Coordinates of C-alpha atoms and ligand atoms in Angstrom, one line a residue:
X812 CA 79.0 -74.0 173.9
X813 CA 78.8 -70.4 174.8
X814 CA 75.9 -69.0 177.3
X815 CA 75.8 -65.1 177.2
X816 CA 73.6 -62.9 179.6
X817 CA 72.2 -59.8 177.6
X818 CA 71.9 -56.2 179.0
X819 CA 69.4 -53.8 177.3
X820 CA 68.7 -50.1 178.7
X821 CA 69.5 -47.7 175.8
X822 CA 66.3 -45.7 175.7
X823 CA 62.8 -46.9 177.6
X824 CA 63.1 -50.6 177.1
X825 CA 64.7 -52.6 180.4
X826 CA 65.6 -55.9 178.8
X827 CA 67.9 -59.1 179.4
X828 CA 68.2 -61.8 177.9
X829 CA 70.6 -65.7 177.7
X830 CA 71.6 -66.6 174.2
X831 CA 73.7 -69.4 173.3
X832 CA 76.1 -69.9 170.7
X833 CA 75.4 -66.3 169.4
X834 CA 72.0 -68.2 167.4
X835 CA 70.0 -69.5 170.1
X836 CA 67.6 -67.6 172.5
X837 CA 66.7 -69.1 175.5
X838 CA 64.7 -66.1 176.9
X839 CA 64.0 -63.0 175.9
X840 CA 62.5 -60.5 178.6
X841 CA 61.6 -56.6 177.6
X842 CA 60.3 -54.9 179.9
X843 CA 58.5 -51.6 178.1
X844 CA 58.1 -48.4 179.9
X845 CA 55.7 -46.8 177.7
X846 CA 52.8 -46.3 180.5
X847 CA 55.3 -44.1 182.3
X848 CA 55.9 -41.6 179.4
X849 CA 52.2 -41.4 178.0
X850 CA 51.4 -38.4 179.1
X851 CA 54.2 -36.1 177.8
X852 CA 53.8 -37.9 174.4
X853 CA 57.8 -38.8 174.5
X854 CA 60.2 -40.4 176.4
X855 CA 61.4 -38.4 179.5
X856 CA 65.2 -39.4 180.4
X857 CA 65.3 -39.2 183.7
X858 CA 61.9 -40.9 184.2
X859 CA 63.1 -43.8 181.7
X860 CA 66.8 -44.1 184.0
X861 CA 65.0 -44.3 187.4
X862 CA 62.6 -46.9 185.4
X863 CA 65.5 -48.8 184.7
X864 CA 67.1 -48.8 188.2
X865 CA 64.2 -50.0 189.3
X866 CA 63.5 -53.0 186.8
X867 CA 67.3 -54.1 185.7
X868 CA 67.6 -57.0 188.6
X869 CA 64.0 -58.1 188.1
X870 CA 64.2 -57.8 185.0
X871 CA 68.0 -60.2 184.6
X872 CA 66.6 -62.7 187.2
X873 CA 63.7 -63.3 185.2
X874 CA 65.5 -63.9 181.7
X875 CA 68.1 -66.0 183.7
X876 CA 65.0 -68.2 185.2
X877 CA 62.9 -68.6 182.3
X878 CA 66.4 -69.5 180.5
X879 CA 67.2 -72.6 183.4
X880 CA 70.1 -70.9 183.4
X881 CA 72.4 -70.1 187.0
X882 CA 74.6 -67.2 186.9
X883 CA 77.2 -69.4 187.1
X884 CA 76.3 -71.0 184.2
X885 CA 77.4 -67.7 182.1
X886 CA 80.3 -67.2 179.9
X887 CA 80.1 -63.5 179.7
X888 CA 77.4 -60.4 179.7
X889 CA 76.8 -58.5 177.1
X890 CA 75.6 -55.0 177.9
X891 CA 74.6 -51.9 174.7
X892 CA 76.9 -49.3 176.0
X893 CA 76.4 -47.1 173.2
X894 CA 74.4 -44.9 171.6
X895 CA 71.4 -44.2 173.5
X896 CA 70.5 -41.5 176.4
X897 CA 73.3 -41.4 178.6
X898 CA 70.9 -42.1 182.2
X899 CA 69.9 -45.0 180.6
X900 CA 72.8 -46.9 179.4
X901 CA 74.4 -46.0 182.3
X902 CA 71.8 -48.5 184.4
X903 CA 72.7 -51.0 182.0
X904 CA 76.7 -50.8 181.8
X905 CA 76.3 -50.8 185.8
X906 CA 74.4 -53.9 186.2
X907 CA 76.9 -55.6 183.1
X908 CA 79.6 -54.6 185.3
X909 CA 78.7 -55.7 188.8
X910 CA 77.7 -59.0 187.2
X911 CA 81.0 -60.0 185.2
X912 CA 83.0 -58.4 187.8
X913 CA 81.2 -60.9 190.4
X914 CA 81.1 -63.9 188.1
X915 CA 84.6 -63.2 187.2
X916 CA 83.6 -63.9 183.6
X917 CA 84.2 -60.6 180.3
X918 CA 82.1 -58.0 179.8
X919 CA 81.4 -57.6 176.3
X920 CA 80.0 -53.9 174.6
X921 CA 78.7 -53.7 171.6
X922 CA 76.6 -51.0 169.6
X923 CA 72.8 -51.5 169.6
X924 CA 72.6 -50.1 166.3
X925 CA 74.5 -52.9 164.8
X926 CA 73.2 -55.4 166.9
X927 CA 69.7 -54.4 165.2
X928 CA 71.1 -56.1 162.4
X929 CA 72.0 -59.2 164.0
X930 CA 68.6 -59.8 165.1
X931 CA 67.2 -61.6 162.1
X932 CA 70.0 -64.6 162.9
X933 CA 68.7 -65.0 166.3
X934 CA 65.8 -68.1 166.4
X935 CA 64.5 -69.8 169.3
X936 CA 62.6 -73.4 169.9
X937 CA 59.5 -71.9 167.8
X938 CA 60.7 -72.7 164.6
X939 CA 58.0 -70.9 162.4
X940 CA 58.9 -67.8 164.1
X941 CA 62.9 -67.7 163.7
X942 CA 64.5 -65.1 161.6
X943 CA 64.6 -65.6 158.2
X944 CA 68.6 -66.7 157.9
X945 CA 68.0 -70.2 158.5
X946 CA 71.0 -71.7 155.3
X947 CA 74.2 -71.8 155.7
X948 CA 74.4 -69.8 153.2
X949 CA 77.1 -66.7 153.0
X950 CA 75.7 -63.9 153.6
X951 CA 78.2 -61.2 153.3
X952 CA 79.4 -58.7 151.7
X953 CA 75.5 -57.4 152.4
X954 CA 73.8 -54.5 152.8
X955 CA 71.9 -53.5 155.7
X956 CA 69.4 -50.8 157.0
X957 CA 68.5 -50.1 160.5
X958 CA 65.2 -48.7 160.7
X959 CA 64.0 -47.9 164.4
X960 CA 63.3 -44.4 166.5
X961 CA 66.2 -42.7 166.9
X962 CA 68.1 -44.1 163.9
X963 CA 67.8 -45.3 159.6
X964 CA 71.4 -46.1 158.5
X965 CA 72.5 -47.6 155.3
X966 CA 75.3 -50.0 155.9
X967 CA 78.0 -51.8 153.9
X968 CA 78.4 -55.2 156.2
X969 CA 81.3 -56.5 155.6
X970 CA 80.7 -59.3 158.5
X971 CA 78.9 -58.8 161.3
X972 CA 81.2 -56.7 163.3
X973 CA 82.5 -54.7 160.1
X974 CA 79.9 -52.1 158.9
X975 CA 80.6 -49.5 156.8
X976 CA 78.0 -46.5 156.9
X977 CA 76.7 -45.8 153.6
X978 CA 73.9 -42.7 154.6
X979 CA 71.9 -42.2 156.7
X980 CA 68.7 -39.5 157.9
X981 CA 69.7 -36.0 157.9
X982 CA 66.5 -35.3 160.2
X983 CA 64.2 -37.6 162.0
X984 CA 64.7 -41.1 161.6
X985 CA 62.3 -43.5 160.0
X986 CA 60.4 -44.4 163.2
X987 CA 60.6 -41.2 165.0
X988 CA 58.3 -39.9 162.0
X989 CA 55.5 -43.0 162.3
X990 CA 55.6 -42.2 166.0
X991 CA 55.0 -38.4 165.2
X992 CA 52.4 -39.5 162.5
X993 CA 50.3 -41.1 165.1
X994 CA 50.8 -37.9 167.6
X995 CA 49.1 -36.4 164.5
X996 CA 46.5 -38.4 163.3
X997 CA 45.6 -38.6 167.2
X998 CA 46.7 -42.2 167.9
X999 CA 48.7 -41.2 170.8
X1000 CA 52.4 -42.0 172.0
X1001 CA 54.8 -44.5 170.8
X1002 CA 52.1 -44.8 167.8
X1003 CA 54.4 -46.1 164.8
X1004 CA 52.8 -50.1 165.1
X1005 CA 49.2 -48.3 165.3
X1006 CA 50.0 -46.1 161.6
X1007 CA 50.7 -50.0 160.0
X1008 CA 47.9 -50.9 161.4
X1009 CA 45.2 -48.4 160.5
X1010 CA 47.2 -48.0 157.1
X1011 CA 45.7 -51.6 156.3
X1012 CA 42.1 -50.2 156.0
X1013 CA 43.1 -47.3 153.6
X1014 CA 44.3 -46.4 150.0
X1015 CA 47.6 -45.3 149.5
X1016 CA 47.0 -43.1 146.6
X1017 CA 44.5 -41.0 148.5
X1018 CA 47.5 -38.5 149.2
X1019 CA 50.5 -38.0 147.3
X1020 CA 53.0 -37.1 149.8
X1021 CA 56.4 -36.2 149.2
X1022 CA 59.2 -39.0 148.7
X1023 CA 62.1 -36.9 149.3
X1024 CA 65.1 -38.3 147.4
X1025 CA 67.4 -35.9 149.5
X1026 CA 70.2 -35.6 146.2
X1027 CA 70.2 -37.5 142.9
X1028 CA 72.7 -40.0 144.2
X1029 CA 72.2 -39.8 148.0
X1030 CA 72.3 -42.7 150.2
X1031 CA 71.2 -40.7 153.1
X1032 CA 67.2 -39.7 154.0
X1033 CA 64.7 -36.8 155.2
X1034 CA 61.3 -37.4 156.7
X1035 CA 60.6 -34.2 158.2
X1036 CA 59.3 -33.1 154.6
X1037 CA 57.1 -36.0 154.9
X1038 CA 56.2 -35.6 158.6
X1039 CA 54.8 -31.6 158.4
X1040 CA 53.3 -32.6 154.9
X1041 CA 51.3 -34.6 157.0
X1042 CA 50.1 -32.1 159.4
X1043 CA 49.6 -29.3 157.2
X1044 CA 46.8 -32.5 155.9
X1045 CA 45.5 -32.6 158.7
X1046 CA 45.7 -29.0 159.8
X1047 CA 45.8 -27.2 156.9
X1048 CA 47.9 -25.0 155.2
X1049 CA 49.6 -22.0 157.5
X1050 CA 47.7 -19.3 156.1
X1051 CA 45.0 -21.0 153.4
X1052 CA 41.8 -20.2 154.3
X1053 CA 40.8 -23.5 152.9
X1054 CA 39.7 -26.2 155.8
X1055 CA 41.1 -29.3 155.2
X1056 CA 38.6 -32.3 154.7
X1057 CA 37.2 -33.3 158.5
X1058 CA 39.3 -36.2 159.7
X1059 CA 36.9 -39.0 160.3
X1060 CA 38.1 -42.6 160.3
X1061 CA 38.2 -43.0 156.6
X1062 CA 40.1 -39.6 156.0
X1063 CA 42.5 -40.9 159.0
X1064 CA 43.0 -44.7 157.3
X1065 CA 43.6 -43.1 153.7
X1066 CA 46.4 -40.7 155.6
X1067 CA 47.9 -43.1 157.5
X1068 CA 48.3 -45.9 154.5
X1069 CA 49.6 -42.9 151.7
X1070 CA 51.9 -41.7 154.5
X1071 CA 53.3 -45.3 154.7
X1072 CA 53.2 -45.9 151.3
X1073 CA 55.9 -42.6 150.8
X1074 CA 57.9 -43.5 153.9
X1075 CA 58.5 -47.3 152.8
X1076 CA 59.0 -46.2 149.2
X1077 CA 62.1 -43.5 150.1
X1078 CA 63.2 -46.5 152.0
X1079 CA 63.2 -49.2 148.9
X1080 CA 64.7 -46.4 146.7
X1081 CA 67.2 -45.7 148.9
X1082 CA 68.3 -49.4 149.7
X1083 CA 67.7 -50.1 145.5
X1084 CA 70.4 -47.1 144.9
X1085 CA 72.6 -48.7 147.5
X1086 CA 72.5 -52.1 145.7
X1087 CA 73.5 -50.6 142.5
X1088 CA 76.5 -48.2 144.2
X1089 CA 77.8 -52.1 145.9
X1090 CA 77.5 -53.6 142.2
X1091 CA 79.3 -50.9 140.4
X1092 CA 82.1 -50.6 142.9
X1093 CA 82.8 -54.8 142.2
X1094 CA 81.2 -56.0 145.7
X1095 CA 77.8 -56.8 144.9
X1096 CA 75.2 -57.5 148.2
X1097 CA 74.2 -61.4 148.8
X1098 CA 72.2 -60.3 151.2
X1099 CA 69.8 -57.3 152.1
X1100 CA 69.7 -57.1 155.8
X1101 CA 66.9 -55.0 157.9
X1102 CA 66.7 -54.5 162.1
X1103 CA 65.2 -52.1 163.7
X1104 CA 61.8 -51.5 165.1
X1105 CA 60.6 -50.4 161.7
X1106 CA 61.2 -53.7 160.3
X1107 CA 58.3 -54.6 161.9
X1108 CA 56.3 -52.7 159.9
X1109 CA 53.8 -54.9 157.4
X1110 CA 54.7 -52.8 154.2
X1111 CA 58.1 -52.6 154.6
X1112 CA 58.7 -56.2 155.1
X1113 CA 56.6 -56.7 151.9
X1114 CA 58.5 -54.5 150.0
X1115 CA 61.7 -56.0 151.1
X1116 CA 61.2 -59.2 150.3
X1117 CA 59.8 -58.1 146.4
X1118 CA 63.2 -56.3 146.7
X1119 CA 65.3 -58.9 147.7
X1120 CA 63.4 -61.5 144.7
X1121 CA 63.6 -59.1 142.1
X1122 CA 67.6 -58.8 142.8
X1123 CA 68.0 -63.0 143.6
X1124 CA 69.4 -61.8 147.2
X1125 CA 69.0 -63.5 150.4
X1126 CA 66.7 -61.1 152.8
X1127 CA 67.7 -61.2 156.6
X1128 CA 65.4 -59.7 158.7
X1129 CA 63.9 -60.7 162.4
X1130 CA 61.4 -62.3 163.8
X1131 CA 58.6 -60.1 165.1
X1132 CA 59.4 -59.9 168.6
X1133 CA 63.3 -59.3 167.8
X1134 CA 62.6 -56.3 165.5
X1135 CA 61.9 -53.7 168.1
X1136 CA 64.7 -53.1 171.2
X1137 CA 66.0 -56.5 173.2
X1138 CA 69.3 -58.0 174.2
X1139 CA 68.9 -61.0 172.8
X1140 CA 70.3 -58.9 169.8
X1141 CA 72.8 -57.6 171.9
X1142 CA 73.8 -60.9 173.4
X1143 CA 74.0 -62.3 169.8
X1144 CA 76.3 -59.8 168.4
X1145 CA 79.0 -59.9 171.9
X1146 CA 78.8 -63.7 170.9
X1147 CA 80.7 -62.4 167.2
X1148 CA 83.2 -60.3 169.2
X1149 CA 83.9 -63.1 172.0
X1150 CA 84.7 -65.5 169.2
X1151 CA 86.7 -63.3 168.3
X1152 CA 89.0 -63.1 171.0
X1153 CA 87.7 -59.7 172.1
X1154 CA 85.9 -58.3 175.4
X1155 CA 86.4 -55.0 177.1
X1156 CA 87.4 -54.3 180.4
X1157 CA 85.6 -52.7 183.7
X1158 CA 86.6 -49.2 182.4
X1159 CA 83.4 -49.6 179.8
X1160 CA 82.0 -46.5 179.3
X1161 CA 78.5 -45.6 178.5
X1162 CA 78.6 -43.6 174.9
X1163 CA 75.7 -41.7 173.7
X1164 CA 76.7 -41.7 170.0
X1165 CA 77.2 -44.7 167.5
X1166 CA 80.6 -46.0 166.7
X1167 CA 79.9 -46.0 162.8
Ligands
KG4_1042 O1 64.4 -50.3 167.5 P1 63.4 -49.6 168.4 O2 62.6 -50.5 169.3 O3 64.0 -48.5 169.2 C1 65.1 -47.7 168.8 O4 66.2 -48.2 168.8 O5 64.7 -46.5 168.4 O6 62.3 -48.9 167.4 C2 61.2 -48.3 167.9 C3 60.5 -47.6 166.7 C4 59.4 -46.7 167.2 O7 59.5 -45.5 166.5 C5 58.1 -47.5 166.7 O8 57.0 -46.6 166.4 C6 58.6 -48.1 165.4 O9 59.9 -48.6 165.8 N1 57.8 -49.3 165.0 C7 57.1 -49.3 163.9 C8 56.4 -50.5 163.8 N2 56.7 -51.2 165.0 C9 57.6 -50.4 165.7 N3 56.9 -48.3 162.9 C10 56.1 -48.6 161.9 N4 55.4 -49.8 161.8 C11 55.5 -50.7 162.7 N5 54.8 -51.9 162.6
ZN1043 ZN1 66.8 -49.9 168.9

C-alpha cells in the first residue's frame, strides 16, 4: 500500500491532496483563487504566488485531515514542478520539499500536463462519480488530449509516463479562448464553465464560425481565428458601418452555443485525424484519453464519447471535479513513477515549460 501527499500550485489553484495506490483518493482539497484576480479579468502572478504562500499549509493539513491520514503515514509527496508560472510552482516545490525532507520520505515531480491525463483513473468512495476507467482493461497504446487554459496537446501515450506529442495549439489554447469568450459575451473572468452553460439554451447553427483545420494533415490547432470571429460578432466588423444585431440574452445563448459548437468540432477533427495517423502507422489507439479543464465541458464530453463508440475504443476521461487543476492527479501519476523505482532529489527545480 502506497499513501502519497499531492502538491498543486502551477497557476491560481492551491491544492493538496492523499492518494493511495495511485487509484484511490482520499481527499481532494482546491483551494481557487479566482475572487483575487476578478477585477483585472486574468490571473496576476505575483498576486496568485503570495496567494499560495499564504494557503499551501492550510491548505496540506486540511487534505491530510479529511484523508485520516498523519504525516507520518506518507510514503512520498508529489509536488507539479513544471510547467506553470514560475512564482507559483515555486510555493509548491517549497512546501514538497520541506515536507519529504522532514519526513525523510522521496519527493516525486511530475508534469501537470500529463498528469491531466491521469485524472480519469483516479476514483474515490462515490462510486457513480469515478472516472470512467473502471476494467482492467489495456488501455495503451492511446491517444490523449489535454484540453485546459494554458495548454491543448495531442499525445501518443505510450503508458502513463511515456507520451509522445502529436500537435498541439499554435495560439491560445482551448480554454484560454472559452475564458476570453466569456470576457466577450460579458460573463466575466474565468468564464469558460459559464459559455457551456449559456451554450445549452442556444442554437448552434445561428453562427457559422470558423473551424480552423490549421493544414490538411495538421495535428496541431488555432483558436484565435475563432476567438476575434467572435468579437468582430459582437462588435462588429473594424470598419463596416453595419451594427451588429443588439446582444440581448438570446443573441448571447445562440453565440455562445455556435462558438462551442466550432471549438469542440476542431477538437473531434483533430483527435479523428490523430486516430487515423496511429492506425496507419500499425499502433492503433484502445483508448481515447481527455484531461484538462475543458473536459469538463458538456459538449465535448458528448462528442467524445460518440467518438470513442463510433471507433469501438475505450474513452478515459475524469470525473467532474478531477477535470479542472488538483493534485490528486498529480499524486496519481508520482504513484506511476515511484513504482517505478524513480523519485527526484532536493535539487527539484521549478520549470515553467512542459517536458514533452
Ligand atoms: O486544467 P485547468 O483547471 O487549468 C489549466 O491547467 O489551465 O483548466 C482551466 C480551464 C479554464 O480555461 C476554464 O474556463 C476551462 O478550463 N473550463 C471549461 C469548462 N470548465 C472549465 N471550458 C469550457 N467548458 C467547461 N465546462
Ligand atoms: Zn491544468
Amino acid at each position: 500500500m502506497s499513501l502519497i501527499l499531492g502538491i498543486e500550485t502551477s497557476c491560481d489553484e492551491t491544492a493538496s491532496a492523499v492518494v493511495r495506490d495511485g487509484r484511490d483518493v482520499l481527499s481532494n482539497v482546491v483551494a481557487s483563487q479566482n475572487e483575487l484576480h476578478e477585477e483585472y479579468g486574468g490571473v496576476v502572478p505575483e498576486i496568485a504566488s503570495r496567494a499560495h504562500v499564504e494557503r499551501i499549509a492550510p491548505v496540506v493539513e486540511r487534505a491530510l485531515r479529511d484523508a485520516g491520514v498523519r504525516l507520518a503515514d506518507l510514503h512520498a509527496v508529489a509536488v507539479g514542478n513544471r510547467p506553470g508560472l514560475i512564482g507559483s510552482l515555486l510555493v509548491g516545490v517549497s512546501a514538497a520539499k520541506a515536507l519529504a525532507w522532514s519526513l525523510g520520505v522521496p519527493i516525486i515531480g511530475v508534469d501537470h500536463v500529463h498528469a491531466h491525463l491521469y485524472a480519469g483513473l483516479l476514483r474515490d468512495g462515490a462510486a457513480q462519480d469515478a472516472g470512467t476507467a473502471t476494467t482492467a482493461a489495456p488501455l495503451f497504446p492511446a491517444l490523449g488530449l489535454v484540453v485546459s487554459g494554458g495548454h491543448t496537446v495531442l499525445y501518443h501515450v505510450h503508458d502513463a509516463l511515456q507520451l509522445e506529442r502529436l500537435g498541439s495549439t499554435i495560439d491560445d489554447a482551448v480554454g484560454e479562448a472559452y475564458d476570453k469568450a466569456a470576457v466577450i459575451l460579458g460573463l466575466g473572468h474565468a468564464g469558460g464553465p459559464k459559455v457551456d452553460a449559456l451554450a445549452r439554451g442556444g442554437n448552434d447553427r445561428a453562427v457559422a464560425f470558423p473551424v480552423s483545420r490549421v493544414a490538411p494533415d495538421s495535428l496541431d490547432f488555432s483558436f484565435s481565428g475563432l476567438k476575434t470571429s467572435l468579437l468582430y460578432k459582437v462588435r462588429g466588423f473594424p470598419g463596416q458601418e453595419l451594427a451588429p444585431p443588439p446582444l440581448d440574452d438570446a443573441r448571447r445563448a445562440d453565440l455562445a452555443a455556435s462558438f462551442q459548437h466550432a471549438a469542440v468540432a476542431a477538437l473531434v477533427m483533430k483527435m479523428e485525424r490523430a486516430l487515423d495517423r496511429l492506425a496507419s502507422a500499425g499502433t492503433p489507439a484502445r483508448t481515447l484519453i481527455i484531461g484538462g479543464g475543458v473536459s469538463a465541458n458538456s459538449k465535448l464530453r458528448e462528442q467524445a464519447r460518440q467518438l470513442a463508440d463510433r471507433r469501438r475504443i475505450t474513452l478515459v476521461i475524469p470525473a467532474m471535479r478531477f477535470c479542472t487543476d488538483n493534485a490528486a492527479m498529480i499524486a496519481g501519476l508520482a504513484h506511476a513513477r515511484l513504482a517505478r523505482g524513480q523519485s527526484d532529489t532536493l535539487s527539484l527545480c521549478a520549470v515553467p515549460t512542459t517536458g514533452a
